[in-house]
mmCIF file of C-alpha atoms in Angstrom:
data_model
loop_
_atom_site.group_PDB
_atom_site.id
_atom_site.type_symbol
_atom_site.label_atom_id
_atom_site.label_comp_id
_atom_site.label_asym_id
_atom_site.label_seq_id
_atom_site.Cartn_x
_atom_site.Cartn_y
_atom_site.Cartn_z
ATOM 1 C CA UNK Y 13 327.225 37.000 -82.166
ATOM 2 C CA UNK Y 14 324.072 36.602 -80.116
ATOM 3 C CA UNK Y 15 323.167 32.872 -81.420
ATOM 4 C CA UNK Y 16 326.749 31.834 -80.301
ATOM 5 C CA UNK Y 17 326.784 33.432 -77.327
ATOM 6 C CA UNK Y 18 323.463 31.916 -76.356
ATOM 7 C CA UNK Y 19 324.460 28.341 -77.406
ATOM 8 C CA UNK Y 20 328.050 28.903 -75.382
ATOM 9 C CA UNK Y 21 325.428 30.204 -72.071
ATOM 10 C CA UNK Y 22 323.137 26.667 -72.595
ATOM 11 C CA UNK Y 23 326.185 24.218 -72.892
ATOM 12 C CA UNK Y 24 327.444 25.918 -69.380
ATOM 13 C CA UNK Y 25 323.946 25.706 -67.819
ATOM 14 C CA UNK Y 26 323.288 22.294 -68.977
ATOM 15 C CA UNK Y 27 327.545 21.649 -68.072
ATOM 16 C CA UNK Y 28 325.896 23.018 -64.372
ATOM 17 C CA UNK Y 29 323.221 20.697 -64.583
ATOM 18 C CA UNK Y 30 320.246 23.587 -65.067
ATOM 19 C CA UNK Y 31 317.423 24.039 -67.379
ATOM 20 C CA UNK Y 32 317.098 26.709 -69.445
ATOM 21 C CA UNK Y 33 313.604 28.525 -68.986
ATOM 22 C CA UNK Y 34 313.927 32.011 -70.471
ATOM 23 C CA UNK Y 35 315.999 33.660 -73.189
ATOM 24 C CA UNK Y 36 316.662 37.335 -72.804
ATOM 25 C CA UNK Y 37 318.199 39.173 -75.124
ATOM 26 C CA UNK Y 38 319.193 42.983 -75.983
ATOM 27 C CA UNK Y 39 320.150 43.005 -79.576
ATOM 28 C CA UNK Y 40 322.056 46.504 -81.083
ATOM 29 C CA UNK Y 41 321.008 48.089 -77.364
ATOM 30 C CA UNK Y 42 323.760 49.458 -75.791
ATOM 31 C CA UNK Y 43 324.324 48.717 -72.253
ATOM 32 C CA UNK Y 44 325.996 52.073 -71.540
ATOM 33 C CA UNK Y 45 323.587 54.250 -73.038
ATOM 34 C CA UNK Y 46 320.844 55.221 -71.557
ATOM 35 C CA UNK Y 47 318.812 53.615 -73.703
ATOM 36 C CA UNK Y 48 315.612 51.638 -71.832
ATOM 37 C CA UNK Y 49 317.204 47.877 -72.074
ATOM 38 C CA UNK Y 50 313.379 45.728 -72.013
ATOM 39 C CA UNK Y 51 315.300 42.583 -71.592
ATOM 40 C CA UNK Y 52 316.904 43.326 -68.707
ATOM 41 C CA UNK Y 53 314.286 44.874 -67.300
ATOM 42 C CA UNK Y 54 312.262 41.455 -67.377
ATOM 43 C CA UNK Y 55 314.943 39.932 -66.207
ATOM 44 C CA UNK Y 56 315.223 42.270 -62.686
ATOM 45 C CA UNK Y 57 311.549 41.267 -62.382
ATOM 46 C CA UNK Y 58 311.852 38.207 -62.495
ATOM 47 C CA UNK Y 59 314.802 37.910 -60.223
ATOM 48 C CA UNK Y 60 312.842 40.061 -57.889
ATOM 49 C CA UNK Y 61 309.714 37.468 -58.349
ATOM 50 C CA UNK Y 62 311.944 34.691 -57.799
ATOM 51 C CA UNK Y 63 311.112 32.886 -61.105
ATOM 52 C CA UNK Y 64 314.506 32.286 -61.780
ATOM 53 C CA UNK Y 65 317.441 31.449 -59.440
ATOM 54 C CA UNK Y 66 320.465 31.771 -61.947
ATOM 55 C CA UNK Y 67 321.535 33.811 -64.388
ATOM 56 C CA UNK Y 68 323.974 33.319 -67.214
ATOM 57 C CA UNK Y 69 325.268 35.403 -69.676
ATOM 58 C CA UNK Y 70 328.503 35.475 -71.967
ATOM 59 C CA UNK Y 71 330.365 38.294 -70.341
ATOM 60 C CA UNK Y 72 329.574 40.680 -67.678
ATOM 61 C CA UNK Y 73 329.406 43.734 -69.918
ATOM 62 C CA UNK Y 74 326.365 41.658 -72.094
ATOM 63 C CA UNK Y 75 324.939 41.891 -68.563
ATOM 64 C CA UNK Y 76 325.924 45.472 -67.432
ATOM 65 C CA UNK Y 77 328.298 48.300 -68.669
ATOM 66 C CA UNK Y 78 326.878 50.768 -65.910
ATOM 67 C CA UNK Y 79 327.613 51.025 -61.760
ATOM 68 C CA UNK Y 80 323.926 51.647 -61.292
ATOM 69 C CA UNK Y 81 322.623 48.326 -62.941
ATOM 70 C CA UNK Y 82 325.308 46.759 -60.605
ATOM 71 C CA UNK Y 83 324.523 47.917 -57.504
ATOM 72 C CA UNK Y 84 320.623 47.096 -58.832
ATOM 73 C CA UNK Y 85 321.662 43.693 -58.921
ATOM 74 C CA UNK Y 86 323.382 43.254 -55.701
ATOM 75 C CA UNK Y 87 320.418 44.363 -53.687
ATOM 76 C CA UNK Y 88 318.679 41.662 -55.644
ATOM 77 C CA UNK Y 89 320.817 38.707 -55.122
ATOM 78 C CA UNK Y 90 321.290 39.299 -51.118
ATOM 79 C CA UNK Y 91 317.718 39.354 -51.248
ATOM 80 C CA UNK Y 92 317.032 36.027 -53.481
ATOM 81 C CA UNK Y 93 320.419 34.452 -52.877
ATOM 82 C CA UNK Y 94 320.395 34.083 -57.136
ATOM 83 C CA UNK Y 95 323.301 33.241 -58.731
ATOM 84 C CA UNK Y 96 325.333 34.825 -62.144
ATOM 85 C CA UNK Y 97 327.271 33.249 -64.356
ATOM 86 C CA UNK Y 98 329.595 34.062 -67.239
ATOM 87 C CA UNK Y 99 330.889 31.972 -70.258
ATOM 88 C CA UNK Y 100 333.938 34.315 -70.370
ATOM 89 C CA UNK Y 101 334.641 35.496 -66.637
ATOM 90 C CA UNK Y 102 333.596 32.863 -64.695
ATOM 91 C CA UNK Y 103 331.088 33.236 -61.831
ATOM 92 C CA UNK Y 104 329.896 36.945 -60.433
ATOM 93 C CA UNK Y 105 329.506 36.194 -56.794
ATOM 94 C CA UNK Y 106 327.716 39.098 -55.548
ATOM 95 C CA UNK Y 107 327.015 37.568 -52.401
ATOM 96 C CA UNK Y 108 330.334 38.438 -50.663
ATOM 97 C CA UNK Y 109 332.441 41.674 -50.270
ATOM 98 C CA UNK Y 110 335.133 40.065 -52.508
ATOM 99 C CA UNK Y 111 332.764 39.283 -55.261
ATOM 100 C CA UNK Y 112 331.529 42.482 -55.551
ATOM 101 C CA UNK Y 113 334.546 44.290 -55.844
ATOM 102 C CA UNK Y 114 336.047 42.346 -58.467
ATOM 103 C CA UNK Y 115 332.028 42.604 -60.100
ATOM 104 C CA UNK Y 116 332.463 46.493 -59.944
ATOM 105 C CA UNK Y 117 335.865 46.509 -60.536
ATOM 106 C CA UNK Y 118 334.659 44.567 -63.972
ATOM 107 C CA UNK Y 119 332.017 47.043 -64.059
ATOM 108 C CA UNK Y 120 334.551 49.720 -64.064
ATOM 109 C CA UNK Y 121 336.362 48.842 -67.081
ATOM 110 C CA UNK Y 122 333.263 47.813 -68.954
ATOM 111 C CA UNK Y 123 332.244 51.355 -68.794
ATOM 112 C CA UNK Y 124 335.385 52.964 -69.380
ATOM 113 C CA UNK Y 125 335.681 50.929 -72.402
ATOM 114 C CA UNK Y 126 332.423 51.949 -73.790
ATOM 115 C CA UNK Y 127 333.718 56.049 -72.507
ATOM 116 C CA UNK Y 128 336.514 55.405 -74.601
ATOM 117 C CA UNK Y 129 334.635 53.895 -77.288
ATOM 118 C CA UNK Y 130 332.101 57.020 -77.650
ATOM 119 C CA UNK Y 131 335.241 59.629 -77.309
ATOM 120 C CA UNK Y 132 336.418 57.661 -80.548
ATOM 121 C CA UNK Y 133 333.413 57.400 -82.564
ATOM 122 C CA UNK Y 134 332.911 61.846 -81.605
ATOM 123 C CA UNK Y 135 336.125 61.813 -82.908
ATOM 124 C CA UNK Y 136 335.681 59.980 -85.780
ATOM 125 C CA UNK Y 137 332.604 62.575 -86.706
ATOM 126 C CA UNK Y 138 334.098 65.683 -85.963
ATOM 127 C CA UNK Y 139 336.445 65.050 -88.280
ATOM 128 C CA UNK Y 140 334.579 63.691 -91.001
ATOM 129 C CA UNK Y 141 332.224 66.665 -90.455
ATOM 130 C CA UNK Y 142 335.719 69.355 -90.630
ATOM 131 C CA UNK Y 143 336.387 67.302 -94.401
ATOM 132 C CA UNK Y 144 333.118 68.115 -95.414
ATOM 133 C CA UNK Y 145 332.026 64.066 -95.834
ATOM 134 C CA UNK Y 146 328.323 63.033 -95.909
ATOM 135 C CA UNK Y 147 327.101 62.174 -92.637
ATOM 136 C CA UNK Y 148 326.057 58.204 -92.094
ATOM 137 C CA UNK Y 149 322.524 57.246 -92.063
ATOM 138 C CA UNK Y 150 319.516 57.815 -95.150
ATOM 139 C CA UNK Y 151 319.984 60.064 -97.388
ATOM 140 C CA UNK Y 152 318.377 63.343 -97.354
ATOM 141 C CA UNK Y 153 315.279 63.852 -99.835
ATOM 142 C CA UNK Y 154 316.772 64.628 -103.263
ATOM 143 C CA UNK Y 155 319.787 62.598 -102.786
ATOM 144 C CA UNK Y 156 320.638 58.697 -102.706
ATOM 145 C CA UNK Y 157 323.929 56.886 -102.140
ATOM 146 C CA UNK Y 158 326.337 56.793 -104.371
ATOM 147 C CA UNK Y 159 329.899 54.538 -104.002
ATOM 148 C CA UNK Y 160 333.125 55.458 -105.482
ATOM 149 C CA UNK Y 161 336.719 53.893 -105.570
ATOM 150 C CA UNK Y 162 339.159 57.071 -103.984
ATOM 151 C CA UNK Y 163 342.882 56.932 -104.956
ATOM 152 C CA UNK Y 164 343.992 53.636 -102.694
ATOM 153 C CA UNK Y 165 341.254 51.450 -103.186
ATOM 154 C CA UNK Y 166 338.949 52.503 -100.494
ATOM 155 C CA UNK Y 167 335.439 53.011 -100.968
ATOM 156 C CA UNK Y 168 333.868 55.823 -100.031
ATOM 157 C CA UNK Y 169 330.373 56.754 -100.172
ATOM 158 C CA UNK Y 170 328.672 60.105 -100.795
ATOM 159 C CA UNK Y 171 325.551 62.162 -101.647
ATOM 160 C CA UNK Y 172 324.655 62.398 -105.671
ATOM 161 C CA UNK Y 173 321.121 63.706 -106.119
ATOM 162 C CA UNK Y 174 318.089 61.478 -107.020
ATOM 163 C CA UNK Y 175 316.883 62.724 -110.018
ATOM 164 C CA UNK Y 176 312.969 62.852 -109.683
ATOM 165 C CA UNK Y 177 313.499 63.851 -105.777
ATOM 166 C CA UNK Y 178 316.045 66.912 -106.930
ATOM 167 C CA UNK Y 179 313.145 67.923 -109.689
ATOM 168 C CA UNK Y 180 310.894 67.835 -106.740
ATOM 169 C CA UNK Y 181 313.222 69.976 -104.716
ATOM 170 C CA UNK Y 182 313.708 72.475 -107.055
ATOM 171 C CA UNK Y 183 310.357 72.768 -108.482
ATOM 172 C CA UNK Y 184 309.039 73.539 -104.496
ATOM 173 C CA UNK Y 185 312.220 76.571 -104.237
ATOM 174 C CA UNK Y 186 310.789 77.968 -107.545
ATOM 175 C CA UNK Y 187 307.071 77.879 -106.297
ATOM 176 C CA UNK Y 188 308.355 79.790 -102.846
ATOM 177 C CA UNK Y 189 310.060 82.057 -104.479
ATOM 178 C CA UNK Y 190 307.086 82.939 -106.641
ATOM 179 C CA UNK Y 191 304.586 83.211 -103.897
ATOM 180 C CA UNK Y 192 303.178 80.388 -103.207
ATOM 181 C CA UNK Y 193 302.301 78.875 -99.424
ATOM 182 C CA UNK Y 194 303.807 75.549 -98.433
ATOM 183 C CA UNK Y 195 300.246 74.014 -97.870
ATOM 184 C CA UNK Y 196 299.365 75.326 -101.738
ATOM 185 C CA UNK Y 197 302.304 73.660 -102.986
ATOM 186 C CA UNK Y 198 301.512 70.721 -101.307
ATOM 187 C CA UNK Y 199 298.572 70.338 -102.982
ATOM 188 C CA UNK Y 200 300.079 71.127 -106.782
ATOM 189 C CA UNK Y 201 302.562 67.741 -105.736
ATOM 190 C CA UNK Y 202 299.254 66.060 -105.106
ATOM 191 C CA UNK Y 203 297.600 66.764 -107.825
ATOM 192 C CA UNK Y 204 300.316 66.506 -110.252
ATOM 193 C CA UNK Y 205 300.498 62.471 -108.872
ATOM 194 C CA UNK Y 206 303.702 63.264 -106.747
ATOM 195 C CA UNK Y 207 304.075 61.344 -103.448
ATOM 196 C CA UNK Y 208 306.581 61.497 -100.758
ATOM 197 C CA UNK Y 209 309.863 58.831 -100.722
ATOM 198 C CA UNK Y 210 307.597 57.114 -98.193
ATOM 199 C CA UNK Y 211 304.975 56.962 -101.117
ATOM 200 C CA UNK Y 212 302.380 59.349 -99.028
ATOM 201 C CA UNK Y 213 300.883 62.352 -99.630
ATOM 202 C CA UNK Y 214 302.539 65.737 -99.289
ATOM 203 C CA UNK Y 215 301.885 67.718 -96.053
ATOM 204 C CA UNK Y 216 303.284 71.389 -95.626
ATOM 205 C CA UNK Y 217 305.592 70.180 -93.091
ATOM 206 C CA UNK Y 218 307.130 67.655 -95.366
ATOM 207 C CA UNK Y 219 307.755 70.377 -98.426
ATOM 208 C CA UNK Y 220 309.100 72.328 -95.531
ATOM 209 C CA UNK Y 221 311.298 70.052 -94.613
ATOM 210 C CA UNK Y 222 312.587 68.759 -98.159
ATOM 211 C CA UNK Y 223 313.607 72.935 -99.193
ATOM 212 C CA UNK Y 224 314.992 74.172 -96.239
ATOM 213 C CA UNK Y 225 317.979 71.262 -95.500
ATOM 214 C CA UNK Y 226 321.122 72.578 -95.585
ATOM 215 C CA UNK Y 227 322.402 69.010 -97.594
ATOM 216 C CA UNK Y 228 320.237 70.595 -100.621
ATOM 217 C CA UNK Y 229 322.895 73.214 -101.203
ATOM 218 C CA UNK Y 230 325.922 71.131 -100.282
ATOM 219 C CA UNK Y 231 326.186 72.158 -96.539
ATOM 220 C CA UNK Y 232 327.341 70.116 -93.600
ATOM 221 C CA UNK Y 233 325.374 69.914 -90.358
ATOM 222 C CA UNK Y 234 326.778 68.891 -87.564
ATOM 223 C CA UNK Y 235 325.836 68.359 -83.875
ATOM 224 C CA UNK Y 236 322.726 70.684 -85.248
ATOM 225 C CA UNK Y 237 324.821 72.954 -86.553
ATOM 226 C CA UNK Y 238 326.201 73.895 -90.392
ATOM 227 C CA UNK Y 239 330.082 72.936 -90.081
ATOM 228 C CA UNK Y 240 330.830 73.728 -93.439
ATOM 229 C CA UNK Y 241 330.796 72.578 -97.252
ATOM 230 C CA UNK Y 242 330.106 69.801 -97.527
ATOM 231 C CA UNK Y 243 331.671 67.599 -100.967
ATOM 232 C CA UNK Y 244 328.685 66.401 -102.910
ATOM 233 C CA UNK Y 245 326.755 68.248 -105.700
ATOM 234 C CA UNK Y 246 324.164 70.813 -104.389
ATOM 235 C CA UNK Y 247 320.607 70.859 -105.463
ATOM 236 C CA UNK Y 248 319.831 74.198 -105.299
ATOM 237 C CA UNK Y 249 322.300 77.278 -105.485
ATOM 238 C CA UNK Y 250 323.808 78.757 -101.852
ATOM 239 C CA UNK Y 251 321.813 82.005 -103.126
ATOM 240 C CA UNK Y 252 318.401 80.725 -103.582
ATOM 241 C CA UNK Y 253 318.502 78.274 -100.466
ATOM 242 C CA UNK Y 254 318.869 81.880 -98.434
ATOM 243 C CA UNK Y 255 316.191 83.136 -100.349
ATOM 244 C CA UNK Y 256 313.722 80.235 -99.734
ATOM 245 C CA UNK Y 257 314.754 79.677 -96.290
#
């Protein structure tokens, strides 16, 4: 969406008889999060700097989905008298008292849109997490992807160990459970030509880390917590994850 939304923003300036001089954009970073937004941030600068005197965007919540970034931008326009424009709600005249109600007012439903959106999506989780699905996201170490057809043709997608990795896995429970440190272990994995899935060299944090996940025995963490079974194949027995762990 962001090449057509930049293409619909250049036919307006050029329709307005301005030239383009900088391109800002905030791909995949949310406007309501509170996530640092570099883009925008270059573009208060430079509205501050007064290297630009207008502003268009597609919609005001590509622009803002927060009441703080408005009220950042007011205090900038009544001092450099710049101008913002949208493809999809016409001009944000924060120069006037009307203008900025109906910009806040905007504002206002931007972010409850994006409140409602993240009260869906913890929805959505918690109750994936109550059936016991794998969480989105890479794999844990011993397991990959796997894709299956469920009664009603939809697809859905779950752990099944990787081989090699699940050898791994177990091999590092057995050597706990016999004795061994994690740094000594480490060091059999090296020697024995083993590398990580990122292709380095063990460490004792990463053997560590591969043992003691609760997805190795088929358990579901969520919001940090173990929810419950989860339904794809354990690596290692409930009983000897509680011993290694």
């Amino acid at each position: 969406g962001v090449d057509r939304q930049e293409r619909l923003c250049r036919e307006l300036a050029d329709r307005h008889g301005f030239e383009v001089t900088h391109v800002l954009v905030d791909n995949d970073v949310s406007a309501y999060k509170r996530k640092p937004r570099p883009a925008f941030e270059s573009l208060v600068e430079m509205l501050k700097a007064g290297d630009v005197s207008t502003v268009y965007v597609y919609h005001v919540d590509r622009l803002y989905r927060r009441m703080g970034d408005i009220e950042r931008l007011v205090e900038i326009v009544e001092a450099t008298g710049a101008e913002i424009h949208t493809v999809a709600a016409g001009d944000i005249d924060l120069a006037t008292a009307s203008g900025r109600m109906v910009a806040r007012m905007l504002g206002a439903a931007a972010q409850h849109e994006s409140e409602r959106t993240g009260e869906r999506s913890r929805m959505k989780h918690d109750e994936l997490a109550a059936r016991g699905r794998a969480p989105g996201g890479r794999a844990p170490y011993g397991y990959r992807w796997q894709s299956s057809i469920a009664p009603g043709g939809a697809v859905e997608r779950t752990y099944a160990p990787n081989d090699p990795e699940a050898d791994v896995v177990r091999t590092i429970a057995r050597r706990v459970l016999e004795g061994a440190s994690v740094l000594s272990i480490s060091r059999e994995l090296d020697a024995a030509g083993s590398v990580t899935r990122e292709g380095r060299p063990w460490h004792h944090s990463t053997v560590r880390a591969a043992v003691i996940n609760p997805a190795v025995t088929a358990l579901r963490v969520h919001r940090r917590q173990i929810a419950g079974p989860g339904t794809w194949e354990p690596i290692l027995d409930r009983g000897t994850w509680e011993q290694v762990r």
